[in-house]
Amino acid sequence: MEPLVQVRGLDKTYRQGRVEVRAVRGVSLEVRPGEVVLVMGPSGSGKTTLVSMIGCLLRPTAGSIRIGGQEVAGLGEAQLPAVRRRWIGFVFQTFNLFTSLTARENVEVAFNLRGVTGPEAARRSAEILAQVGLAGRAEFPSADLSGGEKQRVSIARALAGDPPLLLADEPTANLDAATGRAVVSRMTSLAREKGKAVVLVTHDPRVTEFADRVLTMEDGALVAGPAREASA
Amino acid sequence: MVPVAWRILLHDKVRLAITLAGITFSVVLVLVEVGIYLRILTNSSLLIDTSDADVWVTARDCRNFDFSLPFDATKAEAVRSCPQVARVEKLIMTWGLARLPTGGSEQVQIIGFDPWKATGPLTDLVSGDILDLKTPRGVVLDESSRRRLGPFQVGDYMEVTGRRVKVVGVSQGIHSLTTSPMLFASYATAQEIPSPVLPGQTVFVLAWLKDGADRAQALATLRRIPDVDVHTRGAFSLKTRLYWTFETGMGLGFLMVTFMGLAIGMVMVGQTLYASTMQHQREFATLKAIGAENRMIYGILVRQAASVALAGYAVGLAATHGVARLYGEATDIWVILPAPIQAAMLVLTVLMCMAASLISIRKVMVLDPMIVFKA
């Protein structure tokens, strides 16, 4: 199967005053459809920078990123939103929900961005919320939801529009252990069910069981190849 | 589409209330200022505008209706001799002091003319008859004068600059620029009241042209009369209004207050919209991250600005009517709010809010979507 994501020789260098910081250095990796890849590593190891570049939110200093066969590293600012809408769903550590909207409306916004509006967007949003187990919470203000529920809304939003790639940054960091496991379990099972690739950045060793591959980053580089091959 | 713009606005009701209060304040301040200015201008040329004379003849270099020097009344005959002129009337405008029942005095503006028919602002008297001005020392006062002169009615007597006059009629809605009561009298009565207008002098000569007369030719002929200025009614009205606007600083004062009103509104709206944008910047960054184009986010801010502009304007307009009413009752200066001014204010309010949103738009333009990853 062709890889959905192909990263080659990815570098990111920041300038902090006179000092140059190489946040990511020479990273290469591939992620196939339906595959769940965990990126682990200590704070400041470059995990989030890597996922930001794959998510087309940050431009690499050097290297290549191909998503769905399309080179995206050199695309202009104006072209990137369309790439993100077409290919990528994001799940964030702090959920980043619209506090003034209900759970359903948060998901609906993602449909709206993809040109699906009105009752159709509402119906499909409710469907996805049901898939993440929030059918009864759809009309709740997102501010009133628990942390686990908020993250499930975030996952539902990421799934809206059926993007082939999910990028999750520390999705369990603000959740208790049981809730974190439940959220990742649901996200990865839904992703596998729908044939989506998942790149999951985390500190949390308890979620490694849900991954097909675990990669470790240190000082901006992937170390020792795949840390753990898929057990299933 | 999920109405993100409005939901964000409505989410923080206190901030929204502050924003609307700012716009309302701005709208009220500007509309009331402009309305008072228009009222004062209207009052300044009221008698000119409501007269049906085609031509006003004044002393040389007369700058406005209220400060006009008297001139030789025989000029009226020179005006009458112009072939295009159908009718000529003399009009005295001078000042006197009315003695109050309390023993004090109040300045009054005396308008003396020959009341051959009900005309201009004196068409509809509240009581009495305009033609009674022909009776010796009969005068008409406006009902608004009671605020200054105390209670009076038809048949009452009062003393004006040492002359006893009799109230023969009461008008309504006639206010002078200076807010001094206006006292209408016959030409003869006005001449009897001691004033700078000497016997044999007049202050204005009003002329009516014949039907079909060549207006330009008539004016050219009249302008050959020495030592007087000849104005059309419109030109004299404009001259009077421009005098009060530019020569007295009144116009500049109103302009400054209007500008300040808009500036205050803009600062308040800008500040609250910016604070809201800062509070929701993570949400805007999230929108960018999940694929929103910049223009969609600008659209949210513009819709927010337009929404608060329209809502603030509506509240402001309603409040303006209330304030105008209270102001009129307190001062007898009734604010004028013509529809074009209200429409212009609506446009100004929307522009003001749009301008105020620019700082938020700029903030969003440079917003780093990477903040979505920050804890």
Coordinates of C-alpha atoms in Angstrom, one line a residue:
Chain A
M1 CA 0.0 0.0 0.0
E2 CA 1.3 3.5 -0.9
P3 CA 2.2 5.6 2.1
L4 CA -0.2 8.5 2.8
V5 CA 2.6 10.5 4.4
Q6 CA 6.2 10.6 3.2
V7 CA 8.7 12.7 5.1
R8 CA 12.2 12.9 3.9
G9 CA 15.2 14.7 5.5
L10 CA 13.0 17.1 7.4
D11 CA 14.8 20.0 9.1
K12 CA 13.5 22.9 11.1
T13 CA 15.8 25.6 12.5
Y14 CA 14.6 28.5 14.7
R15 CA 16.5 31.6 15.4
Q16 CA 16.4 32.7 19.1
G17 CA 18.3 35.9 19.1
R18 CA 21.7 35.1 17.8
V19 CA 21.4 31.4 18.5
E20 CA 20.1 28.9 15.9
V21 CA 18.1 26.1 17.3
R22 CA 17.6 23.0 15.2
A23 CA 14.3 21.8 16.5
V24 CA 14.0 19.0 14.0
R25 CA 16.9 17.4 12.2
G26 CA 16.9 15.0 9.3
V27 CA 13.6 13.3 10.1
S28 CA 12.3 10.8 7.6
L29 CA 9.2 8.6 8.1
E30 CA 6.3 7.1 6.3
V31 CA 2.7 6.5 7.5
R32 CA 0.3 4.3 5.6
P33 CA -3.5 4.5 5.6
G34 CA -5.0 2.8 8.6
E35 CA -1.7 2.9 10.5
V36 CA -1.4 4.4 13.9
V37 CA 2.0 5.8 14.6
L38 CA 3.0 7.1 18.0
V39 CA 5.8 9.7 18.3
M40 CA 7.2 9.8 21.8
G41 CA 10.0 11.6 23.4
P42 CA 10.9 14.1 26.2
S43 CA 9.7 17.7 26.2
G44 CA 11.6 19.8 23.7
S45 CA 12.6 16.8 21.6
G46 CA 10.8 18.3 18.5
K47 CA 7.6 16.1 18.5
T48 CA 5.2 19.0 18.2
T49 CA 7.4 20.8 15.7
L50 CA 7.4 17.7 13.5
V51 CA 3.6 17.2 13.7
S52 CA 3.1 21.0 13.0
M53 CA 5.1 20.6 9.8
I54 CA 3.3 17.5 8.7
G55 CA 0.1 19.4 9.5
C56 CA 1.2 22.2 7.1
L57 CA 1.1 24.7 10.0
L58 CA 4.8 25.3 10.0
R59 CA 7.2 25.4 7.1
P60 CA 10.3 23.2 7.2
T61 CA 13.7 24.7 6.8
A62 CA 14.7 21.8 4.5
G63 CA 13.3 18.5 3.5
S64 CA 10.2 17.1 1.8
I65 CA 6.7 16.3 3.0
R66 CA 4.3 14.5 0.7
I67 CA 0.7 13.9 1.7
G68 CA -1.4 11.8 -0.6
G69 CA 1.4 12.0 -3.1
Q70 CA 1.4 15.8 -3.2
E71 CA 4.5 17.7 -2.1
V72 CA 3.3 20.3 0.4
A73 CA 6.5 21.6 1.9
G74 CA 6.9 24.2 -0.8
L75 CA 3.3 25.3 -1.1
G76 CA 2.3 28.9 -0.6
E77 CA 0.4 30.2 2.4
A78 CA -2.7 30.6 0.3
Q79 CA -2.7 26.9 -0.8
L80 CA -2.2 25.3 2.6
P81 CA -5.7 25.8 4.1
A82 CA -7.1 23.7 1.2
V83 CA -4.5 21.0 1.9
R84 CA -5.5 20.9 5.6
R85 CA -9.2 20.7 4.8
R86 CA -8.7 17.9 2.3
W87 CA -6.2 15.7 4.1
I88 CA -5.9 16.5 7.8
G89 CA -7.9 16.4 11.0
F90 CA -6.4 17.8 14.2
V91 CA -6.8 16.7 17.8
F92 CA -5.3 19.1 20.3
Q93 CA -4.0 18.8 23.8
T94 CA -6.2 21.6 25.0
F95 CA -9.2 20.6 22.8
N96 CA -9.4 24.1 21.3
L97 CA -13.2 24.0 21.1
F98 CA -15.3 27.1 20.5
T99 CA -16.5 27.8 23.9
S100 CA -19.5 29.8 22.7
L101 CA -20.8 26.9 20.5
T102 CA -22.5 23.6 21.3
A103 CA -20.7 20.2 20.8
R104 CA -22.6 19.7 17.5
E105 CA -21.8 23.2 16.3
N106 CA -18.1 22.7 17.0
V107 CA -18.2 19.8 14.6
E108 CA -20.5 21.6 12.2
V109 CA -18.0 24.4 11.7
A110 CA -15.5 21.8 10.3
F111 CA -18.2 20.7 7.9
N112 CA -19.0 24.3 7.0
L113 CA -15.3 24.8 6.1
R114 CA -15.7 21.9 3.6
G115 CA -18.7 23.4 2.0
V116 CA -21.3 21.3 3.8
T117 CA -23.9 23.5 5.4
G118 CA -27.4 23.6 6.8
P119 CA -29.4 20.5 7.9
E120 CA -26.9 18.2 6.1
A121 CA -24.0 19.5 8.2
A122 CA -26.1 19.3 11.4
R123 CA -27.1 15.7 10.6
R124 CA -23.6 14.5 9.8
S125 CA -22.2 16.3 12.9
A126 CA -24.7 14.5 15.0
E127 CA -23.8 11.2 13.4
I128 CA -20.1 11.6 14.1
L129 CA -20.8 12.7 17.7
A130 CA -22.8 9.5 18.1
Q131 CA -19.8 7.5 16.8
V132 CA -17.6 9.0 19.6
G133 CA -20.3 8.3 22.1
L134 CA -21.7 11.8 22.5
A135 CA -25.1 11.5 21.0
G136 CA -26.8 12.7 24.1
R137 CA -24.4 15.6 24.5
A138 CA -24.7 17.1 21.0
E139 CA -26.6 20.2 22.1
F140 CA -24.6 20.9 25.2
P141 CA -22.5 24.0 25.3
S142 CA -19.0 22.8 24.8
A143 CA -17.9 24.8 27.9
D144 CA -20.1 22.6 30.0
L145 CA -18.6 19.2 28.9
S146 CA -16.1 17.2 30.9
G147 CA -12.5 17.0 29.7
G148 CA -13.0 13.6 28.1
E149 CA -16.1 14.7 26.4
K150 CA -14.4 17.8 25.0
Q151 CA -11.6 15.6 23.6
R152 CA -14.2 13.4 22.0
V153 CA -15.8 16.5 20.4
S154 CA -12.4 17.4 19.2
I155 CA -12.0 14.0 17.7
A156 CA -15.4 14.3 16.0
R157 CA -14.4 17.6 14.6
A158 CA -11.2 16.1 13.3
L159 CA -13.2 13.3 11.6
A160 CA -15.6 15.8 9.9
G161 CA -15.0 15.9 6.2
D162 CA -13.4 12.4 6.4
P163 CA -9.7 13.5 6.1
P164 CA -7.4 10.5 5.5
L165 CA -4.9 11.7 8.2
L166 CA -5.4 12.5 11.9
L167 CA -2.7 14.4 13.7
A168 CA -3.1 14.3 17.5
D169 CA -0.9 16.3 19.8
E170 CA -0.8 15.1 23.4
P171 CA -4.5 14.2 23.3
T172 CA -4.4 12.6 26.8
A173 CA -2.4 15.3 28.6
N174 CA -5.4 17.0 30.1
L175 CA -7.3 13.8 30.9
D176 CA -7.1 11.4 33.8
A177 CA -5.6 8.0 33.0
A178 CA -8.8 6.1 32.4
T179 CA -10.4 8.8 30.3
G180 CA -7.2 9.2 28.3
R181 CA -7.0 5.6 27.5
A182 CA -10.7 5.5 26.5
V183 CA -10.3 8.6 24.3
V184 CA -7.2 7.2 22.5
S185 CA -8.9 3.8 22.2
R186 CA -11.9 5.3 20.6
M187 CA -9.9 7.5 18.3
T188 CA -7.6 4.8 17.0
S189 CA -10.4 2.2 16.6
L190 CA -12.4 4.7 14.6
A191 CA -9.4 5.6 12.5
R192 CA -8.7 1.9 11.8
E193 CA -12.3 1.3 11.0
K194 CA -12.3 4.2 8.5
G195 CA -8.8 3.4 7.1
K196 CA -7.3 6.6 8.4
A197 CA -3.6 7.2 9.2
V198 CA -2.9 8.5 12.7
V199 CA 0.2 10.3 13.9
L200 CA -0.1 10.7 17.7
V201 CA 2.4 12.7 19.7
T202 CA 2.4 11.8 23.3
H203 CA 4.3 11.5 26.6
D204 CA 1.9 9.0 27.8
P205 CA 3.4 5.5 27.7
R206 CA 0.0 3.9 28.6
V207 CA -1.3 4.5 25.1
T208 CA 1.5 2.7 23.3
E209 CA -0.7 -0.4 23.1
F210 CA -3.0 1.3 20.6
A211 CA -0.1 2.0 18.2
D212 CA 1.1 0.0 15.2
R213 CA 4.5 1.7 15.5
V214 CA 6.1 3.8 18.2
L215 CA 8.8 6.3 17.1
T216 CA 11.1 8.1 19.6
M217 CA 12.5 11.5 19.2
E218 CA 15.4 13.0 21.0
D219 CA 17.0 16.4 20.3
G220 CA 15.0 16.8 17.1
A221 CA 15.9 13.5 15.6
L222 CA 14.2 10.1 15.4
V223 CA 16.3 7.7 17.3
A224 CA 16.9 4.0 16.9
G225 CA 14.4 3.6 14.1
P226 CA 11.0 2.3 15.1
A227 CA 10.9 1.8 18.8
R228 CA 8.3 -0.8 18.6
E229 CA 6.7 -2.5 15.7
A230 CA 3.0 -3.2 15.7
S231 CA 2.0 -6.0 18.0
A232 CA -1.3 -6.7 16.3
Chain B
M1 CA -23.4 28.0 8.5
V2 CA -22.8 28.1 12.2
P3 CA -23.0 31.9 13.1
V4 CA -19.6 31.9 14.8
A5 CA -19.3 35.7 14.7
W6 CA -22.6 36.3 16.6
R7 CA -22.1 33.4 19.0
I8 CA -18.7 34.8 20.0
L9 CA -20.2 38.2 20.4
L10 CA -23.2 37.0 22.5
H11 CA -21.0 34.7 24.5
D12 CA -19.5 37.6 26.6
K13 CA -22.6 39.6 27.3
V14 CA -20.8 42.2 29.6
R15 CA -18.3 43.0 26.8
L16 CA -21.1 43.2 24.3
A17 CA -23.0 45.6 26.6
I18 CA -19.9 47.8 26.9
T19 CA -19.4 47.8 23.2
L20 CA -23.1 48.7 22.5
A21 CA -22.9 51.4 25.2
G22 CA -19.9 52.9 23.5
I23 CA -21.7 53.0 20.1
T24 CA -24.9 54.2 21.7
F25 CA -23.0 57.0 23.4
S26 CA -21.3 57.9 20.2
V27 CA -24.5 57.9 18.2
V28 CA -26.4 60.0 20.7
L29 CA -23.6 62.5 21.0
V30 CA -23.2 63.0 17.3
L31 CA -26.9 63.0 16.4
V32 CA -27.9 65.3 19.2
E33 CA -25.0 67.7 18.4
V34 CA -25.9 67.7 14.7
G35 CA -29.6 68.0 15.5
I36 CA -29.0 71.0 17.7
Y37 CA -26.8 72.6 15.1
L38 CA -29.4 72.1 12.5
R39 CA -32.1 73.6 14.7
I40 CA -29.9 76.6 15.5
L41 CA -29.2 77.1 11.8
T42 CA -32.9 76.7 11.0
N43 CA -33.8 79.2 13.6
S44 CA -31.1 81.6 12.4
S45 CA -32.8 81.9 9.0
L46 CA -36.4 80.9 10.0
L47 CA -38.0 84.2 9.0
I48 CA -36.1 84.4 5.7
D49 CA -36.9 80.8 4.8
T50 CA -40.6 81.1 5.7
S51 CA -41.1 84.4 3.9
D52 CA -42.3 84.2 0.3
A53 CA -40.4 87.3 -0.8
D54 CA -38.1 86.7 -3.8
V55 CA -35.6 89.3 -2.8
W56 CA -34.2 90.7 0.4
V57 CA -32.6 94.1 0.3
T58 CA -30.3 94.9 3.2
A59 CA -27.8 97.5 4.3
R60 CA -24.4 97.3 2.6
D61 CA -22.3 94.3 3.9
C62 CA -25.1 92.9 6.0
R63 CA -23.7 89.6 7.3
N64 CA -26.8 88.0 8.7
F65 CA -30.4 88.5 9.7
D66 CA -29.8 89.3 13.3
F67 CA -27.1 91.9 13.0
S68 CA -28.3 94.1 10.3
L69 CA -28.0 97.9 10.2
P70 CA -30.9 100.1 9.3
F71 CA -30.9 102.1 6.1
D72 CA -32.9 104.9 4.4
A73 CA -36.4 103.6 4.0
T74 CA -36.8 105.5 0.7
K75 CA -34.7 102.8 -0.8
A76 CA -38.0 100.9 -0.8
E77 CA -39.3 103.3 -3.4
A78 CA -36.2 102.6 -5.6
V79 CA -36.9 98.9 -5.3
R80 CA -40.6 99.5 -6.2
S81 CA -39.6 101.4 -9.3
C82 CA -37.8 98.3 -10.7
P83 CA -40.1 97.2 -13.6
Q84 CA -39.8 93.5 -12.6
V85 CA -41.0 94.1 -9.1
A86 CA -44.6 93.5 -8.2
R87 CA -44.7 94.3 -4.5
V88 CA -42.5 95.7 -1.9
E89 CA -42.7 95.6 2.0
K90 CA -40.4 97.0 4.6
L91 CA -39.4 95.0 7.6
I92 CA -37.8 96.1 10.8
M93 CA -35.7 93.8 12.9
T94 CA -34.5 95.3 16.2
W95 CA -34.1 94.6 19.8
G96 CA -36.0 95.8 22.9
L97 CA -36.3 95.0 26.6
A98 CA -39.6 93.5 27.9
R99 CA -40.4 94.2 31.5
L100 CA -41.3 91.1 33.4
P101 CA -44.1 90.7 35.9
T102 CA -41.4 90.1 38.5
G103 CA -39.8 93.5 37.9
G104 CA -36.9 92.2 35.9
S105 CA -36.4 92.5 32.1
E106 CA -35.8 90.2 29.2
Q107 CA -34.4 91.0 25.8
V108 CA -36.9 90.5 22.9
Q109 CA -36.3 90.5 19.2
I110 CA -38.8 92.8 17.5
I111 CA -40.0 92.1 14.0
G112 CA -42.1 94.9 12.5
F113 CA -43.9 94.6 9.2
D114 CA -47.2 95.5 7.6
P115 CA -49.5 92.5 8.2
W116 CA -51.5 92.6 5.1
K117 CA -52.1 88.9 5.3
A118 CA -51.2 85.9 7.4
T119 CA -47.9 84.8 6.1
G120 CA -44.8 82.7 6.9
P121 CA -44.6 81.4 10.4
L122 CA -47.5 83.5 11.5
T123 CA -50.0 81.6 9.3
D124 CA -51.3 79.5 12.1
L125 CA -51.7 81.4 15.3
V126 CA -52.6 79.5 18.4
S127 CA -54.9 82.3 19.4
G128 CA -55.7 85.8 18.1
D129 CA -55.6 87.1 14.5
I130 CA -52.5 88.3 12.6
L131 CA -54.5 91.2 11.2
D132 CA -55.0 92.5 14.7
L133 CA -51.4 93.6 14.5
K134 CA -52.9 96.6 12.7
T135 CA -54.4 97.8 15.9
P136 CA -52.2 100.4 17.7
R137 CA -49.4 98.7 19.6
G138 CA -50.7 95.2 19.1
V139 CA -48.1 92.5 19.2
V140 CA -47.9 88.7 18.6
L141 CA -45.7 86.6 20.9
D142 CA -44.7 83.0 20.5
E143 CA -46.1 80.6 23.1
S144 CA -42.5 79.5 23.7
S145 CA -41.8 83.0 25.0
R146 CA -43.7 82.2 28.2
R147 CA -40.5 80.4 29.4
R148 CA -38.8 83.8 29.4
L149 CA -41.6 86.3 29.8
G150 CA -43.9 84.5 32.1
P151 CA -47.5 83.7 31.5
F152 CA -49.5 85.8 29.0
Q153 CA -52.5 85.5 26.8
V154 CA -54.3 87.5 24.2
G155 CA -55.5 90.8 25.7
D156 CA -52.7 91.1 28.2
Y157 CA -50.5 94.2 28.2
M158 CA -46.7 94.4 28.7
E159 CA -44.0 97.0 28.6
V160 CA -41.3 96.9 25.9
T161 CA -38.5 99.4 26.2
G162 CA -40.8 101.9 27.8
R163 CA -43.8 101.4 25.5
R164 CA -47.0 99.6 26.5
V165 CA -48.0 97.0 24.0
K166 CA -51.0 94.6 23.9
V167 CA -50.8 90.9 23.0
V168 CA -53.2 90.4 20.1
G169 CA -52.0 86.9 19.1
V170 CA -50.0 83.9 20.1
S171 CA -47.9 82.0 17.6
Q172 CA -46.2 78.7 18.0
G173 CA -42.9 77.1 16.9
I174 CA -41.1 80.4 16.2
H175 CA -37.7 80.5 17.9
S176 CA -34.8 82.9 17.3
L177 CA -31.2 81.9 17.0
T178 CA -30.4 83.7 20.3
T179 CA -33.4 82.0 22.0
S180 CA -34.7 85.6 22.8
P181 CA -38.5 85.8 22.5
M182 CA -39.6 87.2 19.2
L183 CA -42.2 89.9 19.2
F184 CA -44.1 90.6 16.0
A185 CA -45.6 94.0 15.5
S186 CA -46.8 96.2 12.7
Y187 CA -44.2 98.3 11.1
A188 CA -45.6 101.4 12.8
T189 CA -45.6 99.8 16.2
A190 CA -42.1 98.6 15.8
Q191 CA -41.0 102.1 14.9
E192 CA -42.7 103.4 18.0
I193 CA -40.6 101.3 20.3
P194 CA -37.3 103.0 21.0
S195 CA -34.4 101.3 19.2
P196 CA -31.5 102.1 16.9
V197 CA -33.9 102.2 14.0
L198 CA -34.7 105.8 13.5
P199 CA -37.8 107.3 11.9
G200 CA -37.5 107.1 8.1
Q201 CA -35.3 104.0 8.3
T202 CA -35.9 100.3 7.7
V203 CA -33.8 97.3 8.2
F204 CA -34.9 95.1 5.3
V205 CA -36.9 95.7 2.1
L206 CA -38.6 92.6 0.8
A207 CA -39.6 92.4 -2.8
W208 CA -41.8 90.1 -4.8
L209 CA -41.1 89.8 -8.5
K210 CA -43.8 89.8 -11.1
D211 CA -44.9 86.4 -12.5
G212 CA -42.6 85.5 -15.4
A213 CA -40.1 88.3 -14.6
D214 CA -36.5 87.8 -15.6
R215 CA -35.0 87.1 -12.3
A216 CA -31.4 87.8 -13.3
Q217 CA -32.3 91.0 -14.9
A218 CA -34.4 92.1 -11.9
L219 CA -31.5 91.4 -9.6
A220 CA -29.1 93.3 -11.8
T221 CA -31.4 96.3 -11.9
L222 CA -31.9 96.2 -8.1
R223 CA -28.2 95.9 -7.5
R224 CA -27.7 99.3 -9.2
I225 CA -29.5 100.9 -6.1
P226 CA -26.6 102.5 -4.1
D227 CA -25.6 101.6 -0.5
V228 CA -27.7 98.4 -0.2
D229 CA -27.1 94.7 -0.9
V230 CA -29.6 92.7 -2.8
H231 CA -30.0 89.0 -2.1
T232 CA -32.3 86.3 -3.3
R233 CA -34.1 84.7 -0.4
G234 CA -32.0 81.5 -0.7
A235 CA -28.7 83.4 -0.8
F236 CA -29.6 85.5 2.2
S237 CA -30.6 82.4 4.1
L238 CA -27.3 80.7 3.2
K239 CA -25.3 83.8 4.1
T240 CA -26.9 83.9 7.5
R241 CA -26.3 80.2 8.1
L242 CA -22.7 80.4 6.9
Y243 CA -22.1 83.4 9.2
W244 CA -23.1 81.5 12.3
T245 CA -21.3 78.4 11.1
F246 CA -17.9 79.9 10.2
E247 CA -17.7 83.4 11.7
T248 CA -18.6 82.5 15.3
G249 CA -16.8 79.2 15.8
M250 CA -20.1 77.5 16.3
G251 CA -19.6 75.3 13.3
L252 CA -16.1 74.3 14.4
G253 CA -17.4 73.6 17.9
F254 CA -20.1 71.3 16.7
L255 CA -17.7 69.7 14.3
M256 CA -15.2 69.0 17.1
V257 CA -17.8 67.5 19.3
T258 CA -19.1 65.3 16.5
F259 CA -15.5 64.2 15.7
M260 CA -14.9 63.5 19.4
G261 CA -18.2 61.5 19.6
L262 CA -17.0 59.3 16.7
A263 CA -13.5 59.0 18.1
I264 CA -14.8 57.9 21.5
G265 CA -17.1 55.4 19.9
M266 CA -14.3 54.1 17.7
V267 CA -11.9 53.7 20.6
M268 CA -14.4 51.9 22.7
V269 CA -15.5 49.5 19.9
G270 CA -11.9 49.0 18.9
Q271 CA -10.8 48.2 22.4
T272 CA -13.6 45.8 23.1
L273 CA -13.4 44.0 19.7
Y274 CA -9.7 43.7 20.2
A275 CA -10.1 42.3 23.7
S276 CA -12.6 39.8 22.3
T277 CA -10.2 38.8 19.5
M278 CA -7.4 38.4 22.0
Q279 CA -9.6 36.2 24.2
H280 CA -10.7 34.1 21.3
Q281 CA -7.4 34.1 19.4
R282 CA -6.9 30.4 20.1
E283 CA -10.2 29.7 18.5
F284 CA -9.3 31.8 15.5
A285 CA -6.0 29.9 15.3
T286 CA -7.9 26.7 15.5
L287 CA -10.1 27.8 12.6
K288 CA -6.9 28.5 10.6
A289 CA -5.5 25.1 11.6
I290 CA -8.5 23.2 10.5
G291 CA -8.6 24.8 7.1
A292 CA -10.3 28.2 7.3
E293 CA -9.0 30.8 4.8
N294 CA -7.9 34.1 6.3
R295 CA -10.8 35.8 4.6
M296 CA -13.3 33.7 6.5
I297 CA -11.8 34.9 9.8
Y298 CA -11.7 38.5 8.6
G299 CA -15.4 37.9 7.7
I300 CA -16.1 36.9 11.3
L301 CA -14.6 40.1 12.6
V302 CA -16.3 42.3 10.0
R303 CA -19.6 40.7 10.7
Q304 CA -19.0 41.3 14.4
A305 CA -18.2 44.9 13.7
A306 CA -21.3 45.3 11.5
S307 CA -23.5 43.6 14.0
V308 CA -22.5 45.8 16.9
A309 CA -22.7 48.8 14.6
L310 CA -26.3 48.1 13.6
A311 CA -27.4 47.1 17.1
G312 CA -25.6 50.1 18.7
Y313 CA -27.1 52.4 16.1
A314 CA -30.6 51.1 16.7
V315 CA -30.3 51.6 20.5
G316 CA -28.5 54.9 19.9
L317 CA -31.2 56.2 17.6
A318 CA -33.9 55.3 20.1
A319 CA -31.9 57.0 22.9
T320 CA -31.3 60.0 20.8
H321 CA -35.1 60.6 20.4
G322 CA -35.4 60.4 24.1
V323 CA -32.5 62.7 24.8
A324 CA -33.8 65.1 22.1
R325 CA -37.2 65.2 23.7
L326 CA -35.7 65.9 27.2
Y327 CA -33.4 68.5 25.8
G328 CA -36.2 70.2 24.0
E329 CA -38.4 70.3 27.1
A330 CA -35.5 71.7 29.1
T331 CA -34.2 74.3 26.7
D332 CA -37.0 74.8 24.1
I333 CA -34.4 74.0 21.4
W334 CA -35.9 71.1 19.5
V335 CA -33.4 68.9 18.0
I336 CA -33.9 68.3 14.2
L337 CA -33.2 64.7 13.0
P338 CA -34.0 64.6 9.3
A339 CA -33.9 61.1 7.7
P340 CA -30.8 61.8 5.6
I341 CA -28.9 62.7 8.7
Q342 CA -30.1 59.5 10.4
A343 CA -29.0 57.5 7.3
A344 CA -25.6 59.3 7.2
M345 CA -25.2 58.5 10.9
L346 CA -25.9 54.8 10.2
V347 CA -23.3 54.8 7.5
L348 CA -20.8 56.6 9.8
T349 CA -21.5 54.1 12.6
V350 CA -20.8 51.1 10.4
L351 CA -17.7 52.7 9.0
M352 CA -16.5 53.6 12.5
C353 CA -17.0 50.0 13.7
M354 CA -15.3 48.7 10.6
A355 CA -12.4 51.0 11.2
A356 CA -12.3 49.9 14.8
S357 CA -12.2 46.2 13.7
L358 CA -9.0 46.8 11.6
I359 CA -6.8 46.4 14.6
S360 CA -8.4 43.1 15.4
I361 CA -8.1 42.0 11.7
R362 CA -4.4 43.0 11.8
K363 CA -4.0 40.8 14.9
V364 CA -5.6 37.9 13.2
M365 CA -3.5 38.4 10.1
V366 CA -0.3 37.8 12.0
L367 CA -1.8 35.1 14.3
D368 CA 0.5 32.1 14.5
P369 CA -1.7 29.0 14.1
M370 CA 1.0 27.1 16.0
I371 CA -0.6 28.4 19.2
V372 CA -3.1 25.7 18.9
F373 CA -0.4 23.3 20.1
K374 CA 0.4 25.4 23.2
A375 CA -1.0 24.0 26.5

